[in-house]
């Protein structure tokens, strides 16, 4: 199952070269590229960099903080949080091609002294007990059936009282998800819970859920804008089609329906370990 998930995201190990080539074609130089320039490809979740900045604020971080990003993808959220707050972020992700790209992109923007990435499974984290001051996870749990193990692991590696910020795609009340979507081309690697189920899972793992925010309306507007842009001028020069391939426009179209029908919802849970 894990191999299928990693293949879905990163079958092409030449991802860094492809992103570099596309950036250069779009007139960007790798020596001056910024985290904000990379956001359209490396903030791989609904509402992009804005959503990451919201999570950063909930974690109350400073230069002394050691933060874990579970399912760090290409490392956009880790770099944004580290750059904004000066903290150190360790990213862990199942997909080897994403971990390699995350390291290269961090070198381009000069942040590799405060971010680091390693391959690993969220349900079996390669870290010691009580190692981190805070953790975040953005759009990852929808690929993980064993969410009880994922959240138990997050609880284990966090210090008591640490903030755990979870921003995810949830099952809505409007019916079954229309595939393909960015996290799965078919249902076998898609595992959505409802908001109530997610809250129960987090509580059972020992977290106190202190705040819940439903951003579905904003997510719908975000995907509608992207779909309109694709309809008039095709995908932007550097975006998720770099690794999702030719299915990307169909995924965007389905996400507009999934969100407007409330087949899915996007929600943030701010918890304390
Ligand atoms: C939609 S991407 C989000 C990436 C990143 N959090 C972001 O917002 O830019 C989902 C990520 O979850 C990772 N993932 C899926 N299952 C995982 C698991 N069991 N352990 C660690 N990472 C996993 C995938 O490899 C992928 O990078």
PDB file of C-alpha atoms and ligand atoms in Angstrom:
ATOM      1  CA  UNK A   1       0.000   0.000   0.000  1.00  0.00           C
ATOM      2  CA  UNK A   2       2.803   2.464   0.920  1.00  0.00           C
ATOM      3  CA  UNK A   3       4.573   1.765  -2.400  1.00  0.00           C
ATOM      4  CA  UNK A   4       1.351   2.572  -4.236  1.00  0.00           C
ATOM      5  CA  UNK A   5       1.058   5.896  -2.384  1.00  0.00           C
ATOM      6  CA  UNK A   6       4.711   6.810  -3.117  1.00  0.00           C
ATOM      7  CA  UNK A   7       4.244   5.826  -6.785  1.00  0.00           C
ATOM      8  CA  UNK A   8       1.138   8.003  -7.007  1.00  0.00           C
ATOM      9  CA  UNK A   9       3.164  11.074  -5.981  1.00  0.00           C
ATOM     10  CA  UNK A  10       6.714  10.540  -7.132  1.00  0.00           C
ATOM     11  CA  UNK A  11       7.247   7.896  -9.764  1.00  0.00           C
ATOM     12  CA  UNK A  12       9.599  10.319 -11.557  1.00  0.00           C
ATOM     13  CA  UNK A  13      12.840  10.670  -9.544  1.00  0.00           C
ATOM     14  CA  UNK A  14      13.978  13.554 -11.827  1.00  0.00           C
ATOM     15  CA  UNK A  15      11.530  15.933 -10.154  1.00  0.00           C
ATOM     16  CA  UNK A  16      14.162  18.507  -9.119  1.00  0.00           C
ATOM     17  CA  UNK A  17      15.445  18.824 -12.696  1.00  0.00           C
ATOM     18  CA  UNK A  18      11.915  19.183 -14.061  1.00  0.00           C
ATOM     19  CA  UNK A  19      11.045  21.949 -11.551  1.00  0.00           C
ATOM     20  CA  UNK A  20      14.357  23.749 -12.278  1.00  0.00           C
ATOM     21  CA  UNK A  21      13.742  23.608 -16.018  1.00  0.00           C
ATOM     22  CA  UNK A  22      10.160  24.892 -15.687  1.00  0.00           C
ATOM     23  CA  UNK A  23      11.220  27.750 -13.381  1.00  0.00           C
ATOM     24  CA  UNK A  24      13.924  28.804 -15.795  1.00  0.00           C
ATOM     25  CA  UNK A  25      11.460  28.676 -18.705  1.00  0.00           C
ATOM     26  CA  UNK A  26       9.182  30.951 -16.627  1.00  0.00           C
ATOM     27  CA  UNK A  27      12.047  33.457 -16.361  1.00  0.00           C
ATOM     28  CA  UNK A  28      13.202  32.640 -12.794  1.00  0.00           C
ATOM     29  CA  UNK A  29      16.851  32.139 -11.888  1.00  0.00           C
ATOM     30  CA  UNK A  30      17.640  29.433  -9.325  1.00  0.00           C
ATOM     31  CA  UNK A  31      20.109  31.770  -7.604  1.00  0.00           C
ATOM     32  CA  UNK A  32      17.399  34.357  -6.818  1.00  0.00           C
ATOM     33  CA  UNK A  33      14.296  32.171  -6.476  1.00  0.00           C
ATOM     34  CA  UNK A  34      12.262  32.716  -3.255  1.00  0.00           C
ATOM     35  CA  UNK A  35       9.955  30.521  -1.151  1.00  0.00           C
ATOM     36  CA  UNK A  36       7.049  32.572  -2.477  1.00  0.00           C
ATOM     37  CA  UNK A  37       8.104  31.856  -6.119  1.00  0.00           C
ATOM     38  CA  UNK A  38       8.082  28.123  -5.318  1.00  0.00           C
ATOM     39  CA  UNK A  39       4.700  28.144  -3.574  1.00  0.00           C
ATOM     40  CA  UNK A  40       2.666  27.194  -6.667  1.00  0.00           C
ATOM     41  CA  UNK A  41       4.504  23.860  -6.818  1.00  0.00           C
ATOM     42  CA  UNK A  42       5.806  23.138  -3.298  1.00  0.00           C
ATOM     43  CA  UNK A  43       2.820  24.142  -1.111  1.00  0.00           C
ATOM     44  CA  UNK A  44       0.959  21.025  -2.191  1.00  0.00           C
ATOM     45  CA  UNK A  45      -2.380  21.527  -0.454  1.00  0.00           C
ATOM     46  CA  UNK A  46      -5.607  23.488  -0.857  1.00  0.00           C
ATOM     47  CA  UNK A  47      -5.240  27.256  -0.204  1.00  0.00           C
ATOM     48  CA  UNK A  48      -1.424  26.992  -0.558  1.00  0.00           C
ATOM     49  CA  UNK A  49       0.996  29.243   1.302  1.00  0.00           C
ATOM     50  CA  UNK A  50      -1.808  31.203   3.022  1.00  0.00           C
ATOM     51  CA  UNK A  51      -2.965  28.027   4.804  1.00  0.00           C
ATOM     52  CA  UNK A  52       0.612  27.263   5.918  1.00  0.00           C
ATOM     53  CA  UNK A  53       0.990  30.759   7.374  1.00  0.00           C
ATOM     54  CA  UNK A  54      -2.269  30.250   9.308  1.00  0.00           C
ATOM     55  CA  UNK A  55      -0.883  27.039  10.821  1.00  0.00           C
ATOM     56  CA  UNK A  56       2.439  28.738  11.638  1.00  0.00           C
ATOM     57  CA  UNK A  57       0.560  31.308  13.725  1.00  0.00           C
ATOM     58  CA  UNK A  58      -1.222  28.604  15.734  1.00  0.00           C
ATOM     59  CA  UNK A  59       2.080  26.950  16.746  1.00  0.00           C
ATOM     60  CA  UNK A  60       3.650  30.044  18.412  1.00  0.00           C
ATOM     61  CA  UNK A  61       7.205  29.297  17.285  1.00  0.00           C
ATOM     62  CA  UNK A  62      10.564  30.996  17.779  1.00  0.00           C
ATOM     63  CA  UNK A  63      14.217  30.340  16.884  1.00  0.00           C
ATOM     64  CA  UNK A  64      14.550  27.782  19.697  1.00  0.00           C
ATOM     65  CA  UNK A  65      11.629  25.644  18.490  1.00  0.00           C
ATOM     66  CA  UNK A  66      12.196  22.248  16.884  1.00  0.00           C
ATOM     67  CA  UNK A  67       9.228  21.441  14.675  1.00  0.00           C
ATOM     68  CA  UNK A  68       8.213  18.261  12.849  1.00  0.00           C
ATOM     69  CA  UNK A  69       6.316  18.351   9.527  1.00  0.00           C
ATOM     70  CA  UNK A  70       4.664  14.953   9.023  1.00  0.00           C
ATOM     71  CA  UNK A  71       4.216  14.208   5.304  1.00  0.00           C
ATOM     72  CA  UNK A  72       6.382  17.154   4.242  1.00  0.00           C
ATOM     73  CA  UNK A  73       6.089  16.636   0.462  1.00  0.00           C
ATOM     74  CA  UNK A  74       8.373  18.960  -1.504  1.00  0.00           C
ATOM     75  CA  UNK A  75       9.045  20.913   1.694  1.00  0.00           C
ATOM     76  CA  UNK A  76       7.152  24.142   0.951  1.00  0.00           C
ATOM     77  CA  UNK A  77       5.331  24.301   4.316  1.00  0.00           C
ATOM     78  CA  UNK A  78       8.530  23.441   6.234  1.00  0.00           C
ATOM     79  CA  UNK A  79      10.485  26.201   4.462  1.00  0.00           C
ATOM     80  CA  UNK A  80       7.695  28.762   4.902  1.00  0.00           C
ATOM     81  CA  UNK A  81       7.374  28.056   8.643  1.00  0.00           C
ATOM     82  CA  UNK A  82      11.161  28.054   9.183  1.00  0.00           C
ATOM     83  CA  UNK A  83      11.651  31.271   7.206  1.00  0.00           C
ATOM     84  CA  UNK A  84       8.779  33.089   8.949  1.00  0.00           C
ATOM     85  CA  UNK A  85       9.675  32.131  12.523  1.00  0.00           C
ATOM     86  CA  UNK A  86      13.388  31.215  12.497  1.00  0.00           C
ATOM     87  CA  UNK A  87      12.592  27.783  13.979  1.00  0.00           C
ATOM     88  CA  UNK A  88      14.134  24.492  12.779  1.00  0.00           C
ATOM     89  CA  UNK A  89      11.798  22.170  10.853  1.00  0.00           C
ATOM     90  CA  UNK A  90      12.392  18.475  10.196  1.00  0.00           C
ATOM     91  CA  UNK A  91      10.235  17.041   7.424  1.00  0.00           C
ATOM     92  CA  UNK A  92       9.448  13.362   7.076  1.00  0.00           C
ATOM     93  CA  UNK A  93       7.756  11.901   3.993  1.00  0.00           C
ATOM     94  CA  UNK A  94       7.044   8.500   2.481  1.00  0.00           C
ATOM     95  CA  UNK A  95       7.933   9.471  -1.110  1.00  0.00           C
ATOM     96  CA  UNK A  96      11.712   9.374  -1.800  1.00  0.00           C
ATOM     97  CA  UNK A  97      11.499  11.661  -4.865  1.00  0.00           C
ATOM     98  CA  UNK A  98       9.770  14.325  -2.750  1.00  0.00           C
ATOM     99  CA  UNK A  99      12.440  14.111   0.000  1.00  0.00           C
ATOM    100  CA  UNK A 100      15.224  14.542  -2.604  1.00  0.00           C
ATOM    101  CA  UNK A 101      13.433  17.491  -4.226  1.00  0.00           C
ATOM    102  CA  UNK A 102      12.700  19.063  -0.802  1.00  0.00           C
ATOM    103  CA  UNK A 103      16.428  19.055  -0.001  1.00  0.00           C
ATOM    104  CA  UNK A 104      17.404  20.589  -3.377  1.00  0.00           C
ATOM    105  CA  UNK A 105      14.708  23.288  -3.266  1.00  0.00           C
ATOM    106  CA  UNK A 106      15.883  24.253   0.252  1.00  0.00           C
ATOM    107  CA  UNK A 107      19.423  24.712  -1.091  1.00  0.00           C
ATOM    108  CA  UNK A 108      18.117  26.975  -3.886  1.00  0.00           C
ATOM    109  CA  UNK A 109      16.469  29.340  -1.375  1.00  0.00           C
ATOM    110  CA  UNK A 110      19.316  29.132   1.174  1.00  0.00           C
ATOM    111  CA  UNK A 111      17.301  27.547   3.978  1.00  0.00           C
ATOM    112  CA  UNK A 112      19.059  24.209   4.409  1.00  0.00           C
ATOM    113  CA  UNK A 113      20.555  25.365   7.746  1.00  0.00           C
ATOM    114  CA  UNK A 114      17.038  25.429   9.293  1.00  0.00           C
ATOM    115  CA  UNK A 115      15.200  22.643   7.434  1.00  0.00           C
ATOM    116  CA  UNK A 116      16.035  18.969   6.910  1.00  0.00           C
ATOM    117  CA  UNK A 117      14.120  16.166   5.218  1.00  0.00           C
ATOM    118  CA  UNK A 118      14.166  12.421   5.571  1.00  0.00           C
ATOM    119  CA  UNK A 119      12.223   9.523   4.155  1.00  0.00           C
ATOM    120  CA  UNK A 120       9.930   7.793   6.652  1.00  0.00           C
ATOM    121  CA  UNK A 121       6.415   6.603   7.429  1.00  0.00           C
ATOM    122  CA  UNK A 122       4.037   8.705   9.533  1.00  0.00           C
ATOM    123  CA  UNK A 123       2.774   5.533  11.232  1.00  0.00           C
ATOM    124  CA  UNK A 124       6.308   4.579  12.358  1.00  0.00           C
ATOM    125  CA  UNK A 125       8.203   7.825  12.865  1.00  0.00           C
ATOM    126  CA  UNK A 126      12.023   7.539  12.913  1.00  0.00           C
ATOM    127  CA  UNK A 127      12.390   9.859  15.945  1.00  0.00           C
ATOM    128  CA  UNK A 128      12.854   9.547  19.715  1.00  0.00           C
ATOM    129  CA  UNK A 129      10.117  10.160  22.305  1.00  0.00           C
ATOM    130  CA  UNK A 130       9.500  13.838  23.283  1.00  0.00           C
ATOM    131  CA  UNK A 131      11.828  15.162  20.563  1.00  0.00           C
ATOM    132  CA  UNK A 132       9.777  18.072  19.139  1.00  0.00           C
ATOM    133  CA  UNK A 133       8.289  21.333  20.481  1.00  0.00           C
ATOM    134  CA  UNK A 134       5.515  21.383  17.844  1.00  0.00           C
ATOM    135  CA  UNK A 135       4.295  19.425  14.817  1.00  0.00           C
ATOM    136  CA  UNK A 136       2.121  20.019  11.792  1.00  0.00           C
ATOM    137  CA  UNK A 137       0.638  17.787   9.130  1.00  0.00           C
ATOM    138  CA  UNK A 138      -1.016  19.143   5.998  1.00  0.00           C
ATOM    139  CA  UNK A 139      -3.128  17.027   3.621  1.00  0.00           C
ATOM    140  CA  UNK A 140      -1.476  13.704   4.497  1.00  0.00           C
ATOM    141  CA  UNK A 141      -3.944  11.659   6.573  1.00  0.00           C
ATOM    142  CA  UNK A 142      -6.222  11.147   3.557  1.00  0.00           C
ATOM    143  CA  UNK A 143      -3.636   8.639   2.256  1.00  0.00           C
ATOM    144  CA  UNK A 144      -3.333   6.819   5.609  1.00  0.00           C
ATOM    145  CA  UNK A 145      -5.789   4.142   6.740  1.00  0.00           C
ATOM    146  CA  UNK A 146      -4.064   3.631  10.125  1.00  0.00           C
ATOM    147  CA  UNK A 147      -4.713   7.149  11.441  1.00  0.00           C
ATOM    148  CA  UNK A 148      -4.758   5.797  15.004  1.00  0.00           C
ATOM    149  CA  UNK A 149      -1.087   4.811  14.560  1.00  0.00           C
ATOM    150  CA  UNK A 150      -0.243   8.097  12.830  1.00  0.00           C
ATOM    151  CA  UNK A 151      -1.605  10.215  15.689  1.00  0.00           C
ATOM    152  CA  UNK A 152      -0.183   7.921  18.398  1.00  0.00           C
ATOM    153  CA  UNK A 153       3.231   8.427  16.792  1.00  0.00           C
ATOM    154  CA  UNK A 154       2.763  12.207  16.693  1.00  0.00           C
ATOM    155  CA  UNK A 155       1.841  12.128  20.391  1.00  0.00           C
ATOM    156  CA  UNK A 156       4.945  10.017  21.201  1.00  0.00           C
ATOM    157  CA  UNK A 157       7.500  12.317  19.512  1.00  0.00           C
ATOM    158  CA  UNK A 158       5.983  15.570  20.867  1.00  0.00           C
ATOM    159  CA  UNK A 159       6.878  17.055  24.244  1.00  0.00           C
ATOM    160  CA  UNK A 160       3.956  17.237  26.686  1.00  0.00           C
ATOM    161  CA  UNK A 161       1.985  20.450  26.052  1.00  0.00           C
ATOM    162  CA  UNK A 162       3.348  20.859  22.490  1.00  0.00           C
ATOM    163  CA  UNK A 163       1.011  22.116  19.737  1.00  0.00           C
ATOM    164  CA  UNK A 164      -0.036  19.688  16.974  1.00  0.00           C
ATOM    165  CA  UNK A 165      -1.650  21.477  13.995  1.00  0.00           C
ATOM    166  CA  UNK A 166      -3.571  19.242  11.594  1.00  0.00           C
ATOM    167  CA  UNK A 167      -4.957  20.613   8.300  1.00  0.00           C
ATOM    168  CA  UNK A 168      -6.649  17.930   6.241  1.00  0.00           C
ATOM    169  CA  UNK A 169      -9.231  16.886   3.693  1.00  0.00           C
ATOM    170  CA  UNK A 170     -12.265  15.265   5.334  1.00  0.00           C
ATOM    171  CA  UNK A 171     -15.198  13.211   4.100  1.00  0.00           C
ATOM    172  CA  UNK A 172     -18.177  15.530   3.618  1.00  0.00           C
ATOM    173  CA  UNK A 173     -21.896  14.835   3.750  1.00  0.00           C
ATOM    174  CA  UNK A 174     -22.461  15.253  -0.026  1.00  0.00           C
ATOM    175  CA  UNK A 175     -21.604  11.732  -1.231  1.00  0.00           C
ATOM    176  CA  UNK A 176     -18.628   9.735  -2.469  1.00  0.00           C
ATOM    177  CA  UNK A 177     -15.473  11.476  -3.716  1.00  0.00           C
ATOM    178  CA  UNK A 178     -15.167  11.830  -7.506  1.00  0.00           C
ATOM    179  CA  UNK A 179     -11.787  10.490  -8.700  1.00  0.00           C
ATOM    180  CA  UNK A 180      -9.094  11.272  -9.790  1.00  0.00           C
ATOM    181  CA  UNK A 181      -8.121  13.761  -7.070  1.00  0.00           C
ATOM    182  CA  UNK A 182      -4.635  15.080  -6.247  1.00  0.00           C
ATOM    183  CA  UNK A 183      -4.090  12.454  -3.499  1.00  0.00           C
ATOM    184  CA  UNK A 184      -5.440   9.412  -5.391  1.00  0.00           C
ATOM    185  CA  UNK A 185      -6.397   8.349  -8.902  1.00  0.00           C
ATOM    186  CA  UNK A 186      -8.794   5.733  -7.496  1.00  0.00           C
ATOM    187  CA  UNK A 187     -10.292   4.881  -4.072  1.00  0.00           C
ATOM    188  CA  UNK A 188      -7.784   2.236  -2.859  1.00  0.00           C
ATOM    189  CA  UNK A 189      -5.321   4.829  -1.451  1.00  0.00           C
ATOM    190  CA  UNK A 190      -7.941   7.339  -0.283  1.00  0.00           C
ATOM    191  CA  UNK A 191      -8.998   7.102   3.377  1.00  0.00           C
ATOM    192  CA  UNK A 192     -11.151  10.034   4.431  1.00  0.00           C
ATOM    193  CA  UNK A 193     -12.752  10.453   7.853  1.00  0.00           C
ATOM    194  CA  UNK A 194     -15.522  12.884   8.776  1.00  0.00           C
ATOM    195  CA  UNK A 195     -14.751  15.842  11.022  1.00  0.00           C
ATOM    196  CA  UNK A 196     -16.321  14.082  14.019  1.00  0.00           C
ATOM    197  CA  UNK A 197     -14.307  10.907  13.355  1.00  0.00           C
ATOM    198  CA  UNK A 198     -11.103  12.941  13.072  1.00  0.00           C
ATOM    199  CA  UNK A 199     -11.750  14.709  16.357  1.00  0.00           C
ATOM    200  CA  UNK A 200     -12.376  11.342  18.048  1.00  0.00           C
ATOM    201  CA  UNK A 201      -9.155   9.888  16.590  1.00  0.00           C
ATOM    202  CA  UNK A 202      -7.090  12.821  17.861  1.00  0.00           C
ATOM    203  CA  UNK A 203      -8.697  12.671  21.304  1.00  0.00           C
ATOM    204  CA  UNK A 204      -8.157   8.906  21.539  1.00  0.00           C
ATOM    205  CA  UNK A 205      -4.460   9.439  20.726  1.00  0.00           C
ATOM    206  CA  UNK A 206      -4.244  11.684  23.802  1.00  0.00           C
ATOM    207  CA  UNK A 207      -4.519  15.154  22.202  1.00  0.00           C
ATOM    208  CA  UNK A 208      -6.703  17.917  23.573  1.00  0.00           C
ATOM    209  CA  UNK A 209      -8.457  19.459  20.560  1.00  0.00           C
ATOM    210  CA  UNK A 210      -8.466  23.202  21.351  1.00  0.00           C
ATOM    211  CA  UNK A 211      -9.785  24.616  18.080  1.00  0.00           C
ATOM    212  CA  UNK A 212     -11.493  23.448  14.875  1.00  0.00           C
ATOM    213  CA  UNK A 213     -11.800  25.571  11.735  1.00  0.00           C
ATOM    214  CA  UNK A 214     -13.753  24.608   8.601  1.00  0.00           C
ATOM    215  CA  UNK A 215     -12.267  26.318   5.502  1.00  0.00           C
ATOM    216  CA  UNK A 216     -14.434  24.537   2.879  1.00  0.00           C
ATOM    217  CA  UNK A 217     -15.960  27.722   1.378  1.00  0.00           C
ATOM    218  CA  UNK A 218     -12.521  29.263   0.892  1.00  0.00           C
ATOM    219  CA  UNK A 219     -11.165  25.974  -0.513  1.00  0.00           C
ATOM    220  CA  UNK A 220     -13.997  25.848  -3.042  1.00  0.00           C
ATOM    221  CA  UNK A 221     -13.210  29.419  -4.187  1.00  0.00           C
ATOM    222  CA  UNK A 222      -9.485  28.528  -4.417  1.00  0.00           C
ATOM    223  CA  UNK A 223     -10.146  25.545  -6.715  1.00  0.00           C
ATOM    224  CA  UNK A 224     -12.762  27.440  -8.766  1.00  0.00           C
ATOM    225  CA  UNK A 225     -10.160  30.140  -9.472  1.00  0.00           C
ATOM    226  CA  UNK A 226      -7.579  27.512 -10.465  1.00  0.00           C
ATOM    227  CA  UNK A 227     -10.079  25.700 -12.735  1.00  0.00           C
ATOM    228  CA  UNK A 228     -11.025  29.003 -14.435  1.00  0.00           C
ATOM    229  CA  UNK A 229      -7.326  29.780 -15.055  1.00  0.00           C
ATOM    230  CA  UNK A 230      -6.730  26.315 -16.545  1.00  0.00           C
ATOM    231  CA  UNK A 231      -9.815  26.657 -18.761  1.00  0.00           C
ATOM    232  CA  UNK A 232      -8.554  29.936 -20.251  1.00  0.00           C
ATOM    233  CA  UNK A 233      -4.768  29.431 -20.406  1.00  0.00           C
ATOM    234  CA  UNK A 234      -3.900  25.881 -19.263  1.00  0.00           C
ATOM    235  CA  UNK A 235      -2.008  24.973 -16.048  1.00  0.00           C
ATOM    236  CA  UNK A 236       0.426  27.622 -14.664  1.00  0.00           C
ATOM    237  CA  UNK A 237       4.064  27.154 -15.837  1.00  0.00           C
ATOM    238  CA  UNK A 238       5.253  25.605 -12.548  1.00  0.00           C
ATOM    239  CA  UNK A 239       2.596  23.743 -10.597  1.00  0.00           C
ATOM    240  CA  UNK A 240       1.461  20.332  -9.359  1.00  0.00           C
ATOM    241  CA  UNK A 241       1.220  18.828 -12.848  1.00  0.00           C
ATOM    242  CA  UNK A 242       5.040  18.589 -12.589  1.00  0.00           C
ATOM    243  CA  UNK A 243       4.476  15.397 -10.597  1.00  0.00           C
ATOM    244  CA  UNK A 244       0.728  14.667 -11.020  1.00  0.00           C
ATOM    245  CA  UNK A 245       1.068  14.636 -14.815  1.00  0.00           C
ATOM    246  CA  UNK A 246      -1.620  14.959 -17.471  1.00  0.00           C
ATOM    247  CA  UNK A 247      -4.431  14.014 -15.032  1.00  0.00           C
ATOM    248  CA  UNK A 248      -3.995  17.312 -13.184  1.00  0.00           C
ATOM    249  CA  UNK A 249      -6.705  19.346 -15.015  1.00  0.00           C
ATOM    250  CA  UNK A 250      -9.211  16.478 -14.452  1.00  0.00           C
ATOM    251  CA  UNK A 251      -8.261  16.436 -10.748  1.00  0.00           C
ATOM    252  CA  UNK A 252      -8.916  20.180 -10.478  1.00  0.00           C
ATOM    253  CA  UNK A 253     -12.291  19.819 -12.183  1.00  0.00           C
ATOM    254  CA  UNK A 254     -13.278  17.019  -9.787  1.00  0.00           C
ATOM    255  CA  UNK A 255     -12.125  19.030  -6.771  1.00  0.00           C
ATOM    256  CA  UNK A 256     -14.475  21.867  -7.748  1.00  0.00           C
ATOM    257  CA  UNK A 257     -17.378  19.364  -7.752  1.00  0.00           C
ATOM    258  CA  UNK A 258     -16.138  17.549  -4.628  1.00  0.00           C
ATOM    259  CA  UNK A 259     -16.025  20.831  -2.719  1.00  0.00           C
ATOM    260  CA  UNK A 260     -19.191  22.433  -4.079  1.00  0.00           C
ATOM    261  CA  UNK A 261     -21.193  19.219  -3.477  1.00  0.00           C
ATOM    262  CA  UNK A 262     -19.584  18.954  -0.009  1.00  0.00           C
ATOM    263  CA  UNK A 263     -18.336  15.463  -0.874  1.00  0.00           C
ATOM    264  CA  UNK A 264     -15.180  16.714   0.870  1.00  0.00           C
ATOM    265  CA  UNK A 265     -14.460  19.410   3.443  1.00  0.00           C
ATOM    266  CA  UNK A 266     -11.189  21.035   4.525  1.00  0.00           C
ATOM    267  CA  UNK A 267     -10.684  21.448   8.265  1.00  0.00           C
ATOM    268  CA  UNK A 268      -7.948  22.438  10.703  1.00  0.00           C
ATOM    269  CA  UNK A 269      -7.616  20.952  14.185  1.00  0.00           C
ATOM    270  CA  UNK A 270      -5.341  22.722  16.636  1.00  0.00           C
ATOM    271  CA  UNK A 271      -4.399  20.318  19.409  1.00  0.00           C
ATOM    272  CA  UNK A 272      -2.178  20.085  22.485  1.00  0.00           C
ATOM    273  CA  UNK A 273      -0.134  16.947  23.230  1.00  0.00           C
TER     274      UNK A 273
HETATM  275  C1  LIG B   1      -0.832  16.161  -0.817  1.00  0.00           C
HETATM  276  S1  LIG B   1       0.815  15.869  -0.332  1.00  0.00           S
HETATM  277  C2  LIG B   1       1.068  17.139   0.897  1.00  0.00           C
HETATM  278  C3  LIG B   1       2.526  17.470   1.101  1.00  0.00           C
HETATM  279  C4  LIG B   1       2.808  18.607   2.073  1.00  0.00           C
HETATM  280  N1  LIG B   1       2.268  18.331   3.384  1.00  0.00           N
HETATM  281  C5  LIG B   1       2.281  19.920   1.558  1.00  0.00           C
HETATM  282  O1  LIG B   1       1.240  20.357   2.074  1.00  0.00           O
HETATM  283  O2  LIG B   1       2.898  20.527   0.666  1.00  0.00           O
HETATM  284  C6  LIG B   1       0.669  14.373   0.648  1.00  0.00           C
HETATM  285  C7  LIG B   1       2.011  13.889   1.135  1.00  0.00           C
HETATM  286  O3  LIG B   1       1.814  12.852   2.116  1.00  0.00           O
HETATM  287  C8  LIG B   1       2.855  11.918   1.964  1.00  0.00           C
HETATM  288  N2  LIG B   1       2.441  10.673   2.625  1.00  0.00           N
HETATM  289  C9  LIG B   1       1.394   9.863   2.312  1.00  0.00           C
HETATM  290  N3  LIG B   1       1.358   8.804   3.149  1.00  0.00           N
HETATM  291  C10 LIG B   1       2.395   8.948   4.011  1.00  0.00           C
HETATM  292  C11 LIG B   1       2.887   8.189   5.123  1.00  0.00           C
HETATM  293  N4  LIG B   1       2.329   7.018   5.488  1.00  0.00           N
HETATM  294  N5  LIG B   1       3.961   8.651   5.794  1.00  0.00           N
HETATM  295  C12 LIG B   1       4.576   9.820   5.424  1.00  0.00           C
HETATM  296  N6  LIG B   1       4.155  10.570   4.380  1.00  0.00           N
HETATM  297  C13 LIG B   1       3.079  10.158   3.681  1.00  0.00           C
HETATM  298  C14 LIG B   1       3.020  11.811   0.463  1.00  0.00           C
HETATM  299  O4  LIG B   1       4.238  11.227   0.083  1.00  0.00           O
HETATM  300  C15 LIG B   1       2.887  13.279   0.049  1.00  0.00           C
HETATM  301  O5  LIG B   1       4.125  13.920   0.070  1.00  0.00           O
END
